[in-house]
Coordinates of C-alpha atoms in Angstrom, one line a residue:
M1 CA -50.2 15.5 17.4
D2 CA -47.7 12.8 18.2
P3 CA -46.1 11.1 15.2
D4 CA -47.5 7.8 14.2
P5 CA -44.8 5.2 15.1
F6 CA -45.9 3.1 12.1
D7 CA -45.7 5.9 9.6
S8 CA -42.7 4.8 7.4
S9 CA -42.5 8.4 6.0
Q10 CA -41.2 9.5 9.4
A11 CA -38.7 6.7 9.8
Q12 CA -35.2 7.8 10.7
P13 CA -32.4 6.9 8.3
A14 CA -30.5 3.8 9.1
Q15 CA -27.3 4.3 10.9
A16 CA -24.1 3.4 9.0
Q17 CA -22.8 0.1 9.9
P18 CA -19.1 -0.3 10.6
S19 CA -17.3 -2.6 8.3
T20 CA -16.0 -5.9 9.4
F21 CA -12.5 -7.1 9.0
A22 CA -13.8 -10.1 7.1
E23 CA -15.3 -7.7 4.4
R24 CA -12.0 -5.7 4.1
F25 CA -10.0 -8.9 4.0
A26 CA -12.2 -10.4 1.3
R27 CA -11.9 -7.3 -0.9
L28 CA -8.1 -7.6 -1.0
V29 CA -8.2 -11.4 -1.6
E30 CA -10.8 -11.2 -4.3
Y31 CA -10.0 -8.0 -6.2
I32 CA -9.0 -8.3 -9.8
G33 CA -8.5 -4.7 -10.9
G34 CA -6.9 -3.9 -14.2
H35 CA -9.9 -2.1 -15.8
S36 CA -9.1 0.4 -18.5
D37 CA -8.2 4.0 -17.6
P38 CA -10.8 6.7 -18.2
P39 CA -10.3 8.8 -21.4
D40 CA -9.5 11.9 -19.2
P41 CA -6.0 11.6 -17.7
G42 CA -7.1 13.7 -14.8
K43 CA -9.6 11.1 -13.8
V44 CA -7.1 8.3 -13.5
L45 CA -7.2 6.9 -10.0
A46 CA -4.0 6.7 -7.9
M47 CA -3.0 6.3 -4.3
Q48 CA -0.5 9.0 -3.2
M49 CA 2.3 7.9 -0.9
V50 CA 4.2 10.5 1.1
L51 CA 7.7 9.5 2.3
H52 CA 9.2 11.5 5.2
I53 CA 12.7 12.4 4.1
P54 CA 14.2 15.2 6.2
K55 CA 17.0 17.2 4.7
A56 CA 19.4 17.1 7.6
E57 CA 19.0 13.5 8.8
Q58 CA 17.7 11.0 6.2
P59 CA 16.0 7.8 7.4
D60 CA 17.4 4.4 6.8
R61 CA 16.4 3.2 3.4
T62 CA 15.1 -0.2 4.5
D63 CA 13.1 1.3 7.3
L64 CA 11.5 3.8 4.8
L65 CA 10.5 1.0 2.4
N66 CA 9.1 -1.0 5.3
A67 CA 7.1 1.9 6.5
A68 CA 5.7 2.6 3.0
A69 CA 4.6 -1.0 2.5
S70 CA 3.0 -1.1 6.0
A71 CA 1.1 2.2 5.4
V72 CA -0.5 0.8 2.2
A73 CA -1.7 -2.4 3.9
L74 CA -2.9 -0.5 7.0
L75 CA -4.9 1.9 4.8
C76 CA -6.5 -1.0 2.8
L77 CA -7.5 -2.9 5.9
D78 CA -8.6 0.2 8.0
E79 CA -12.2 0.0 9.2
R80 CA -12.9 3.4 7.4
S81 CA -12.0 1.7 4.1
G82 CA -14.9 -0.7 4.1
G83 CA -18.6 -1.0 4.6
D84 CA -20.2 2.4 5.0
G85 CA -16.9 3.9 6.0
P86 CA -15.9 7.3 4.6
W87 CA -13.1 5.8 2.5
A88 CA -15.0 2.8 1.2
G89 CA -16.1 4.3 -2.1
P90 CA -12.6 5.6 -3.2
M91 CA -10.9 2.4 -2.1
D92 CA -13.4 0.2 -4.0
A93 CA -13.0 2.3 -7.1
W94 CA -9.2 2.2 -6.9
C95 CA -9.1 -1.5 -6.3
D96 CA -11.3 -2.1 -9.3
A97 CA -9.0 0.0 -11.6
R98 CA -5.4 -0.3 -12.4
I99 CA -3.5 -0.2 -9.1
R100 CA -1.5 3.0 -9.3
K101 CA 0.6 4.6 -6.6
I102 CA 2.6 7.8 -6.7
A103 CA 5.4 8.3 -4.2
R104 CA 6.3 11.9 -3.1
R105 CA 8.7 13.2 -0.5
A106 CA 8.0 15.6 2.3
R107 CA 9.8 17.3 5.2
G108 CA 9.0 19.8 8.0
A109 CA 5.8 21.7 7.7
H110 CA 4.8 19.9 4.4
W111 CA 5.0 16.5 6.2
E112 CA 2.9 17.9 9.1
A113 CA 0.3 19.2 6.6
A114 CA 0.1 15.8 4.9
Q115 CA -1.0 14.3 8.2
D116 CA -4.3 16.2 7.9
V117 CA -5.1 14.6 4.5
P118 CA -7.2 11.4 4.9
G119 CA -4.8 8.4 5.1
V120 CA -2.7 6.3 7.4
T121 CA 0.9 6.8 8.6
A122 CA 3.2 4.0 9.4
T123 CA 6.5 4.1 11.3
C124 CA 9.4 1.7 11.1
G125 CA 12.6 2.4 13.0
T126 CA 13.9 5.8 11.8
A127 CA 11.3 6.2 9.0
M128 CA 7.7 7.3 8.5
A129 CA 5.5 7.1 5.4
R130 CA 1.8 8.0 4.8
A131 CA -0.6 6.3 2.4
I132 CA -3.3 8.7 1.2
V133 CA -6.9 7.6 0.3
P134 CA -6.9 7.2 -3.5
G135 CA -8.6 9.6 -5.9
P136 CA -8.4 11.1 -9.4
V137 CA -4.9 12.5 -10.0
G138 CA -6.4 15.7 -11.3
E139 CA -8.1 16.3 -8.0
T140 CA -5.1 15.5 -5.7
D141 CA -5.3 17.6 -2.5
K142 CA -3.1 20.7 -2.9
R143 CA -1.2 19.7 0.3
I144 CA -0.1 16.6 -1.5
A145 CA 0.1 17.8 -5.1
R146 CA 2.8 20.4 -4.1
L147 CA 5.1 17.7 -2.9
Q148 CA 8.0 16.6 -5.2
I149 CA 7.8 13.2 -6.9
G150 CA 11.6 13.2 -7.4
G151 CA 14.3 13.5 -4.9
T152 CA 13.5 10.4 -3.0
E153 CA 16.9 8.8 -3.4
I154 CA 18.5 7.4 -0.3
S155 CA 21.8 5.5 -0.3
G156 CA 22.0 1.9 1.0
D157 CA 20.5 -1.4 0.2
T158 CA 18.0 -3.8 1.7
A159 CA 20.3 -6.8 2.3
G160 CA 20.2 -9.1 5.3
S161 CA 17.9 -11.5 6.9
P162 CA 14.2 -10.7 7.5
T163 CA 13.6 -9.1 10.9
T164 CA 9.8 -9.5 11.4
D165 CA 7.3 -12.4 11.4
G166 CA 5.3 -10.6 8.8
P167 CA 5.5 -11.0 5.0
V168 CA 8.9 -10.7 3.3
L169 CA 8.9 -8.5 0.2
W170 CA 11.8 -9.7 -2.0
V171 CA 13.1 -7.1 -4.5
N172 CA 14.2 -8.2 -8.0
P173 CA 18.0 -8.1 -8.0
T174 CA 18.2 -7.4 -11.8
L175 CA 16.2 -4.1 -11.8
E176 CA 17.3 -0.6 -10.9
M177 CA 14.5 1.4 -9.3
T178 CA 14.5 4.7 -7.4
V179 CA 13.3 4.7 -3.8
G180 CA 10.1 6.3 -4.8
K181 CA 9.4 3.7 -7.5
L182 CA 10.3 0.9 -5.1
A183 CA 8.1 2.3 -2.4
A184 CA 5.1 2.0 -4.7
Q185 CA 6.1 -1.6 -5.7
V186 CA 6.5 -2.8 -2.1
G187 CA 3.2 -1.1 -1.2
H188 CA 1.5 -3.2 -3.9
A189 CA 3.3 -6.3 -2.6
S190 CA 2.0 -5.7 0.9
M191 CA -1.6 -5.7 -0.5
L192 CA -0.9 -8.9 -2.5
A193 CA 0.6 -10.6 0.5
V194 CA -2.9 -10.8 2.1
K195 CA -3.8 -13.3 -0.6
L196 CA -1.4 -15.7 1.0
M197 CA -3.0 -15.4 4.5
D198 CA -6.1 -16.8 6.1
Q199 CA -8.4 -14.3 7.7
K200 CA -7.2 -15.0 11.3
S201 CA -3.6 -14.5 10.3
A202 CA -4.4 -11.3 8.4
E203 CA -6.3 -9.9 11.3
Q204 CA -3.4 -10.6 13.7
W205 CA -1.0 -9.0 11.2
F206 CA -3.2 -5.9 10.9
S207 CA -3.4 -5.6 14.7
A208 CA 0.4 -5.7 14.9
G209 CA 0.7 -2.8 12.4
C210 CA 1.2 -4.8 9.2
P211 CA 5.0 -5.2 9.7
V212 CA 7.0 -6.4 6.7
S213 CA 10.6 -7.0 5.8
V214 CA 11.7 -5.6 2.4
R215 CA 14.8 -7.4 1.3
D216 CA 17.0 -7.7 -1.8
A217 CA 16.8 -11.2 -3.3
S218 CA 19.9 -12.9 -4.5
A219 CA 19.8 -14.4 -8.0
G220 CA 19.4 -17.9 -6.7
N221 CA 16.7 -16.9 -4.3
W222 CA 14.9 -15.0 -7.0
D223 CA 14.6 -18.2 -9.1
R224 CA 13.1 -19.9 -6.1
L225 CA 10.6 -17.1 -5.6
L226 CA 9.5 -17.1 -9.3
A227 CA 8.8 -20.8 -9.0
A228 CA 6.9 -20.2 -5.8
D229 CA 4.8 -17.6 -7.5
A230 CA 4.0 -20.0 -10.3
V231 CA 2.5 -22.5 -7.8
G232 CA 0.8 -19.9 -5.6
T233 CA 3.0 -20.1 -2.5
A234 CA 4.3 -16.6 -3.2
V235 CA 2.8 -13.7 -5.1
A236 CA 4.5 -11.3 -7.6
V237 CA 4.0 -7.7 -8.5
R238 CA 4.1 -7.2 -12.2
D239 CA 4.6 -3.5 -13.2
A240 CA 2.5 -1.8 -15.8
G241 CA 5.6 -0.1 -17.2
F242 CA 4.5 3.5 -16.9
T243 CA 7.8 4.7 -15.4
E244 CA 11.4 3.5 -15.1
I245 CA 11.0 -0.2 -16.1
A246 CA 9.6 -2.3 -18.9
P247 CA 5.9 -3.4 -18.8
G248 CA 5.4 -6.8 -17.2
S249 CA 8.6 -6.7 -15.2
V250 CA 8.3 -8.6 -11.9
T251 CA 9.5 -6.1 -9.4
V252 CA 8.8 -7.6 -6.0
I253 CA 7.7 -11.0 -4.8
A254 CA 5.9 -11.4 -1.4
E255 CA 5.9 -14.5 0.7
T256 CA 4.4 -14.9 4.2
S257 CA 7.2 -16.9 5.7
R258 CA 10.9 -16.5 5.7
G259 CA 11.3 -19.3 3.3
E260 CA 14.8 -20.5 2.7
G261 CA 16.3 -17.0 2.9
P262 CA 18.8 -15.7 0.3
T263 CA 20.4 -18.4 -1.6
P264 CA 24.1 -18.0 -2.4
D265 CA 24.7 -17.0 -6.0

């Protein structure tokens, strides 16, 4: 007997609809986050970040930070991170919690293995970094959990003028942070920078690979940036203080234009 086409019990399940950029853009613009951590430390949500740091030939420090920031933004805006996409649930849960990132270093076979863990890799100049789809820290994929959190130090600074038309992520000149810590901070800043864009600008930025310029702010420029954050023309990252620095410290300020550039001290 042929099936009754009007029998709802035989209806096929609806196909998953791809997310729209507008949906993913709105999530970043509107998210509040900051919900309390679960009682079980292993259930705390975090985005793992993998920095490619070969032993023989280390990448340029600025390139590495740029790549880390771009990777986070690319992951957040990826079509798989919204709608019925496979990463939508973990991304929604993470954005609703305290935004935590953990930076690790990898080289050789360990770096190659990390490419098979769900996430997005960004390249900038001599450097590569991968942002991994967030999840409970107690359930981190073994290919990522085995990577060292320390040992991310690379000499150099992030001085000079911005080199892209994307957001500039200005680093607080009064704080000392390891490269791993700073990678997490600029990753957060690249997410917040979307709040300063309209949807069309954000989509163009995403299509271009979410380029950024991480730069050290001078003392004079930092004062300007704090004032800009206060009036909403820039946006600041305030650290929760779990590692390295005091709670509430402003670590990075993002702005979507080059502004006035570093001001002489």
